[in-house]
Amino acid sequence: MKLSTKGDIMLVIAALVGGMGFIGMKFLLDFGYGTLSIITGRFWVSAILLIILFFKKLINERFTKNELKAGILMGVLLFGLFFMFTTGLKYTTPAVNAFLSNCHSVFVPFAAWLIIRRRPDKYAFISAFMTVIGVWLLSMNDKMEFNIGAALSLMASVSFAFQVIATDRFARMFDPVKLTIIENLTVAVLALIWAVAAGSGAPLPDINAVLVFLGIGIGCTAIYFLLQTTAQKYTSATNTAVILSFEAVITAIASAIIYNEIMSVKMYIGCVILFLAIIVAETKLEFLFNTKTIDVADEI
């Protein structure tokens, strides 16, 4: 089996696990936990678990300065992602939040443009236009008012695009396990500091809250980001973005089953347009025109 195929399989597993995280986050918000409390809880669970699992490795192998810098940068981008999409989840449904925050594959070429100064091709612009239409259908209510939850979810997607590119670069240079630990610790520390500074309180956890925190901390955070970082050592940023976008599909199915979420026809149309935008961005319609184009993200 090719290494790139192994990487893609890891990402598929990550997407399956990560899709349930949106449901868990929504439950915690409904339990009365704030954005910073949820981020702090899940990332400390994840960081502590990873340190326990790889304690021998951490004792025998010291972190280099470059590894620390890379992991911290990834963590800062990840904190921005989680802060925006968790806050956005307060004001929108899990499926809408998942679709919008998983449109990062559309933004990867534009993020790459800023970093390596290579202009995106026409398909990137087409998919971006389609994304705007899809977002409009998903985020506008009957009174034509813009939904802040949808806006924050979309901003989270942009942050994740930069995180994917950063991970793509650093995972090929450094140990994925050590990078993931630094990244998770960075998010956990930033969330804790911000929560304390903001005076953010949290209700006393009951057994249900504890189980949800453990579930999203272990499965949707530790396992998810370890799989993502390791996979990006072997596969491209483009593959990573498009495969992880299928989290949204898992979330929509789980949301309908577990959360009894009902979406309007307009919202379904918006989701379809966003899905087509991802296909255009990633395939560049090669299957229709039988053309070969250079993928910006693959060169990162």
Short mmCIF file of C-alpha atoms in Angstrom, two decimals:
data_model
loop_
_atom_site.label_atom_id
_atom_site.label_comp_id
_atom_site.label_asym_id
_atom_site.label_seq_id
_atom_site.Cartn_x
_atom_site.Cartn_y
_atom_site.Cartn_z
CA MET A 1 0.00 0.00 0.00
CA LYS A 2 1.32 3.44 -0.94
CA LEU A 3 2.18 5.85 1.87
CA SER A 4 -0.18 8.42 0.37
CA THR A 5 -3.02 5.87 0.49
CA LYS A 6 -2.26 5.14 4.14
CA GLY A 7 -2.38 8.87 4.82
CA ASP A 8 -5.75 9.18 3.11
CA ILE A 9 -7.14 6.26 5.13
CA MET A 10 -5.99 7.97 8.34
CA LEU A 11 -7.83 11.11 7.26
CA VAL A 12 -11.03 9.17 6.50
CA ILE A 13 -10.93 7.71 10.01
CA ALA A 14 -10.28 11.20 11.41
CA ALA A 15 -13.27 12.59 9.51
CA LEU A 16 -15.53 9.82 10.82
CA VAL A 17 -14.43 10.48 14.40
CA GLY A 18 -14.32 14.27 14.09
CA GLY A 19 -17.84 14.55 12.68
CA MET A 20 -19.27 13.47 16.03
CA GLY A 21 -17.37 16.25 17.79
CA PHE A 22 -19.83 18.88 16.59
CA ILE A 23 -22.68 17.02 18.30
CA GLY A 24 -20.68 16.70 21.52
CA MET A 25 -19.85 20.43 21.50
CA LYS A 26 -23.52 21.30 21.00
CA PHE A 27 -24.52 19.12 23.95
CA LEU A 28 -21.97 20.85 26.18
CA LEU A 29 -23.24 24.27 25.12
CA ASP A 30 -26.75 23.12 25.99
CA PHE A 31 -25.45 21.90 29.37
CA GLY A 32 -24.44 25.50 30.12
CA TYR A 33 -20.71 25.43 29.36
CA GLY A 34 -19.16 28.43 27.61
CA THR A 35 -16.91 28.43 24.56
CA LEU A 36 -13.65 28.77 26.50
CA SER A 37 -14.66 26.16 29.08
CA ILE A 38 -15.35 23.60 26.36
CA ILE A 39 -12.11 24.28 24.48
CA THR A 40 -10.11 24.19 27.73
CA GLY A 41 -11.69 20.92 28.85
CA ARG A 42 -11.36 18.97 25.62
CA PHE A 43 -7.78 20.05 24.91
CA TRP A 44 -6.50 19.38 28.42
CA VAL A 45 -8.05 15.90 28.21
CA SER A 46 -6.34 15.42 24.85
CA ALA A 47 -2.95 16.84 25.91
CA ILE A 48 -2.80 14.80 29.13
CA LEU A 49 -3.75 11.60 27.28
CA LEU A 50 -1.08 12.15 24.60
CA ILE A 51 1.59 12.90 27.22
CA ILE A 52 0.71 9.69 29.11
CA LEU A 53 0.70 7.58 25.93
CA PHE A 54 4.00 8.96 24.62
CA PHE A 55 5.73 9.67 27.94
CA LYS A 56 8.75 7.47 27.13
CA LYS A 57 9.21 9.18 23.78
CA LEU A 58 9.10 12.63 25.39
CA ILE A 59 11.67 11.60 28.00
CA ASN A 60 14.08 10.19 25.42
CA GLU A 61 13.64 12.83 22.71
CA ARG A 62 13.92 16.51 23.57
CA PHE A 63 11.88 19.12 21.75
CA THR A 64 13.95 21.27 19.42
CA LYS A 65 13.37 25.03 19.17
CA ASN A 66 12.02 24.65 15.64
CA GLU A 67 9.59 21.92 16.72
CA LEU A 68 8.33 24.15 19.51
CA LYS A 69 7.88 27.11 17.15
CA ALA A 70 6.07 24.97 14.58
CA GLY A 71 3.79 23.31 17.14
CA ILE A 72 2.95 26.62 18.81
CA LEU A 73 2.06 28.22 15.46
CA MET A 74 -0.19 25.26 14.62
CA GLY A 75 -1.75 25.58 18.08
CA VAL A 76 -2.47 29.29 17.70
CA LEU A 77 -4.22 28.67 14.37
CA LEU A 78 -6.13 25.77 15.90
CA PHE A 79 -7.22 27.87 18.88
CA GLY A 80 -8.61 30.50 16.49
CA LEU A 81 -10.48 27.78 14.63
CA PHE A 82 -12.04 26.27 17.75
CA PHE A 83 -12.88 29.60 19.37
CA MET A 84 -14.76 30.78 16.29
CA PHE A 85 -16.60 27.59 15.43
CA THR A 86 -17.56 26.84 19.07
CA THR A 87 -18.89 30.38 19.48
CA GLY A 88 -20.67 30.06 16.14
CA LEU A 89 -22.26 26.82 17.30
CA LYS A 90 -24.17 28.80 19.94
CA TYR A 91 -26.11 30.59 17.24
CA THR A 92 -26.60 27.92 14.60
CA THR A 93 -27.30 24.19 14.25
CA PRO A 94 -24.61 21.47 14.30
CA ALA A 95 -25.09 20.60 10.61
CA VAL A 96 -24.86 24.22 9.42
CA ASN A 97 -21.86 24.83 11.68
CA ALA A 98 -20.16 21.68 10.40
CA PHE A 99 -20.73 22.45 6.72
CA LEU A 100 -19.44 26.02 7.00
CA SER A 101 -16.42 25.27 9.17
CA ASN A 102 -15.51 22.39 6.85
CA CYS A 103 -15.28 24.51 3.71
CA HIS A 104 -11.57 24.97 4.36
CA SER A 105 -10.64 23.15 1.14
CA VAL A 106 -12.05 26.07 -0.84
CA PHE A 107 -9.78 28.51 1.02
CA VAL A 108 -6.57 26.47 0.86
CA PRO A 109 -5.48 27.90 -2.56
CA PHE A 110 -6.06 31.48 -1.33
CA ALA A 111 -4.15 30.84 1.89
CA ALA A 112 -1.36 29.38 -0.24
CA TRP A 113 -1.43 32.53 -2.40
CA LEU A 114 -0.60 34.62 0.67
CA ILE A 115 2.21 32.29 1.71
CA ILE A 116 3.94 31.25 -1.54
CA ARG A 117 2.68 34.12 -3.74
CA ARG A 118 1.16 31.86 -6.40
CA ARG A 119 -2.13 33.06 -7.88
CA PRO A 120 -5.03 30.55 -7.64
CA ASP A 121 -6.47 29.22 -10.90
CA LYS A 122 -9.94 30.00 -12.25
CA TYR A 123 -11.48 26.99 -10.53
CA ALA A 124 -10.52 28.40 -7.13
CA PHE A 125 -12.37 31.63 -7.94
CA ILE A 126 -15.41 29.70 -9.22
CA SER A 127 -15.56 27.60 -6.06
CA ALA A 128 -15.18 30.72 -3.89
CA PHE A 129 -18.16 32.33 -5.66
CA MET A 130 -20.20 29.15 -5.16
CA THR A 131 -19.23 29.18 -1.47
CA VAL A 132 -20.59 32.70 -1.07
CA ILE A 133 -23.92 31.60 -2.57
CA GLY A 134 -24.03 28.50 -0.40
CA VAL A 135 -23.22 30.51 2.72
CA TRP A 136 -25.96 33.00 1.89
CA LEU A 137 -28.56 30.23 1.61
CA LEU A 138 -27.42 28.66 4.87
CA SER A 139 -26.97 31.78 6.96
CA MET A 140 -29.84 34.05 5.95
CA ASN A 141 -33.04 33.54 7.88
CA ASP A 142 -36.57 34.34 6.67
CA LYS A 143 -36.10 38.00 7.62
CA MET A 144 -32.95 38.15 5.48
CA GLU A 145 -30.81 38.85 8.57
CA PHE A 146 -27.24 37.61 8.55
CA ASN A 147 -26.61 34.91 11.14
CA ILE A 148 -23.54 35.60 13.27
CA GLY A 149 -23.17 31.89 13.95
CA ALA A 150 -22.76 31.15 10.25
CA ALA A 151 -20.25 33.99 9.84
CA LEU A 152 -18.10 32.74 12.72
CA SER A 153 -18.27 29.17 11.40
CA LEU A 154 -17.03 30.36 8.01
CA MET A 155 -14.18 32.33 9.63
CA ALA A 156 -13.23 29.12 11.45
CA SER A 157 -12.96 27.46 8.05
CA VAL A 158 -10.45 30.10 6.91
CA SER A 159 -8.38 29.55 10.06
CA PHE A 160 -8.42 25.80 9.44
CA ALA A 161 -7.16 26.33 5.89
CA PHE A 162 -4.04 28.02 7.29
CA GLN A 163 -3.69 25.28 9.91
CA VAL A 164 -3.82 22.60 7.19
CA ILE A 165 -1.08 24.38 5.21
CA ALA A 166 1.09 24.85 8.31
CA THR A 167 0.65 21.19 9.26
CA ASP A 168 1.46 20.11 5.70
CA ARG A 169 4.80 21.91 5.90
CA PHE A 170 5.82 21.00 9.43
CA ALA A 171 4.66 17.35 9.46
CA ARG A 172 7.23 16.60 6.75
CA MET A 173 10.00 18.25 8.78
CA PHE A 174 9.30 17.17 12.36
CA ASP A 175 7.90 14.28 14.42
CA PRO A 176 4.07 14.28 14.05
CA VAL A 177 3.55 13.01 17.61
CA LYS A 178 5.62 15.78 19.17
CA LEU A 179 3.98 18.38 16.93
CA THR A 180 0.51 17.19 17.95
CA ILE A 181 1.37 17.33 21.65
CA ILE A 182 2.77 20.88 21.40
CA GLU A 183 -0.21 21.95 19.29
CA ASN A 184 -2.75 20.54 21.77
CA LEU A 185 -0.92 21.99 24.79
CA THR A 186 -0.80 25.40 23.11
CA VAL A 187 -4.57 25.41 22.58
CA ALA A 188 -5.20 24.15 26.13
CA VAL A 189 -2.98 26.84 27.71
CA LEU A 190 -4.36 29.67 25.55
CA ALA A 191 -7.95 28.67 26.32
CA LEU A 192 -7.24 28.40 30.06
CA ILE A 193 -5.49 31.79 30.22
CA TRP A 194 -8.29 33.47 28.27
CA ALA A 195 -10.97 31.77 30.39
CA VAL A 196 -9.34 32.93 33.65
CA ALA A 197 -8.76 36.48 32.32
CA ALA A 198 -12.37 36.71 31.13
CA GLY A 199 -13.71 35.31 34.39
CA SER A 200 -15.42 32.54 32.47
CA GLY A 201 -17.18 30.18 34.86
CA ALA A 202 -18.57 26.71 34.26
CA PRO A 203 -21.27 24.58 35.90
CA LEU A 204 -20.26 21.62 38.05
CA PRO A 205 -19.93 18.66 35.68
CA ASP A 206 -22.32 15.73 36.04
CA ILE A 207 -21.68 12.26 34.69
CA ASN A 208 -23.13 13.15 31.26
CA ALA A 209 -20.89 16.20 30.87
CA VAL A 210 -17.83 14.23 31.99
CA LEU A 211 -18.54 11.50 29.43
CA VAL A 212 -18.97 14.04 26.63
CA PHE A 213 -15.74 15.84 27.58
CA LEU A 214 -13.86 12.52 27.63
CA GLY A 215 -15.43 11.51 24.31
CA ILE A 216 -14.53 14.66 22.40
CA GLY A 217 -11.21 15.04 24.22
CA ILE A 218 -10.00 11.53 23.45
CA GLY A 219 -11.70 10.71 20.15
CA CYS A 220 -12.38 14.05 18.46
CA THR A 221 -9.21 15.81 19.64
CA ALA A 222 -6.29 13.51 20.61
CA ILE A 223 -6.96 10.78 18.05
CA TYR A 224 -8.22 13.20 15.40
CA PHE A 225 -5.23 15.56 15.38
CA LEU A 226 -2.70 12.75 15.80
CA LEU A 227 -4.19 11.11 12.70
CA GLN A 228 -4.29 14.40 10.79
CA THR A 229 -0.70 15.40 11.57
CA THR A 230 0.66 11.91 10.87
CA ALA A 231 -1.36 11.61 7.63
CA GLN A 232 -0.07 14.95 6.33
CA LYS A 233 3.44 13.53 6.44
CA TYR A 234 2.38 11.30 3.54
CA THR A 235 -0.40 13.07 1.68
CA SER A 236 -1.04 16.54 0.28
CA ALA A 237 -2.79 19.53 1.82
CA THR A 238 -5.42 19.23 -0.91
CA ASN A 239 -6.28 15.64 -0.04
CA THR A 240 -6.34 16.55 3.64
CA ALA A 241 -8.76 19.42 3.10
CA VAL A 242 -11.20 17.57 0.88
CA ILE A 243 -11.28 14.36 2.97
CA LEU A 244 -11.73 16.20 6.27
CA SER A 245 -14.58 18.18 4.68
CA PHE A 246 -16.65 15.01 4.88
CA GLU A 247 -16.90 15.59 8.63
CA ALA A 248 -19.84 17.80 7.70
CA VAL A 249 -21.70 14.89 6.14
CA ILE A 250 -21.14 12.75 9.24
CA THR A 251 -22.31 15.61 11.45
CA ALA A 252 -25.47 16.19 9.39
CA ILE A 253 -26.41 12.50 9.61
CA ALA A 254 -25.60 12.28 13.31
CA SER A 255 -27.40 15.55 14.01
CA ALA A 256 -30.58 14.31 12.35
CA ILE A 257 -30.46 11.04 14.31
CA ILE A 258 -29.26 12.26 17.72
CA TYR A 259 -30.21 15.95 17.87
CA ASN A 260 -33.45 15.73 15.85
CA GLU A 261 -32.27 18.61 13.69
CA ILE A 262 -34.58 19.71 10.89
CA MET A 263 -33.15 21.63 7.93
CA SER A 264 -35.16 23.63 5.41
CA VAL A 265 -35.07 23.04 1.65
CA LYS A 266 -33.10 26.28 1.24
CA MET A 267 -30.47 25.03 3.69
CA TYR A 268 -30.17 21.69 1.89
CA ILE A 269 -29.65 23.58 -1.40
CA GLY A 270 -26.94 25.66 0.30
CA CYS A 271 -25.22 22.48 1.54
CA VAL A 272 -25.33 20.97 -1.97
CA ILE A 273 -23.80 24.12 -3.48
CA LEU A 274 -21.04 24.10 -0.86
CA PHE A 275 -20.37 20.42 -1.57
CA LEU A 276 -20.16 21.16 -5.31
CA ALA A 277 -17.82 24.08 -4.56
CA ILE A 278 -15.48 21.67 -2.80
CA ILE A 279 -15.59 19.29 -5.78
CA VAL A 280 -14.77 22.13 -8.19
CA ALA A 281 -11.92 23.36 -5.98
CA GLU A 282 -10.34 19.94 -5.56
CA THR A 283 -10.96 18.16 -8.91
CA LYS A 284 -10.88 21.25 -11.16
CA LEU A 285 -13.48 19.34 -13.21
CA GLU A 286 -10.78 17.11 -14.71
CA PHE A 287 -13.28 14.25 -14.86
CA LEU A 288 -15.41 16.36 -17.26
CA PHE A 289 -12.75 17.98 -19.43
CA ASN A 290 -9.96 15.42 -19.03
CA THR A 291 -7.45 18.17 -18.35
CA LYS A 292 -4.48 18.20 -16.03
CA THR A 293 -3.84 21.21 -13.82
CA ILE A 294 -1.28 22.07 -11.18
CA ASP A 295 -2.64 22.03 -7.65
CA VAL A 296 -1.29 24.92 -5.61
CA ALA A 297 -1.78 23.10 -2.31
CA ASP A 298 0.21 20.10 -3.51
CA GLU A 299 3.27 22.29 -3.96
CA ILE A 300 3.25 23.55 -0.42
#
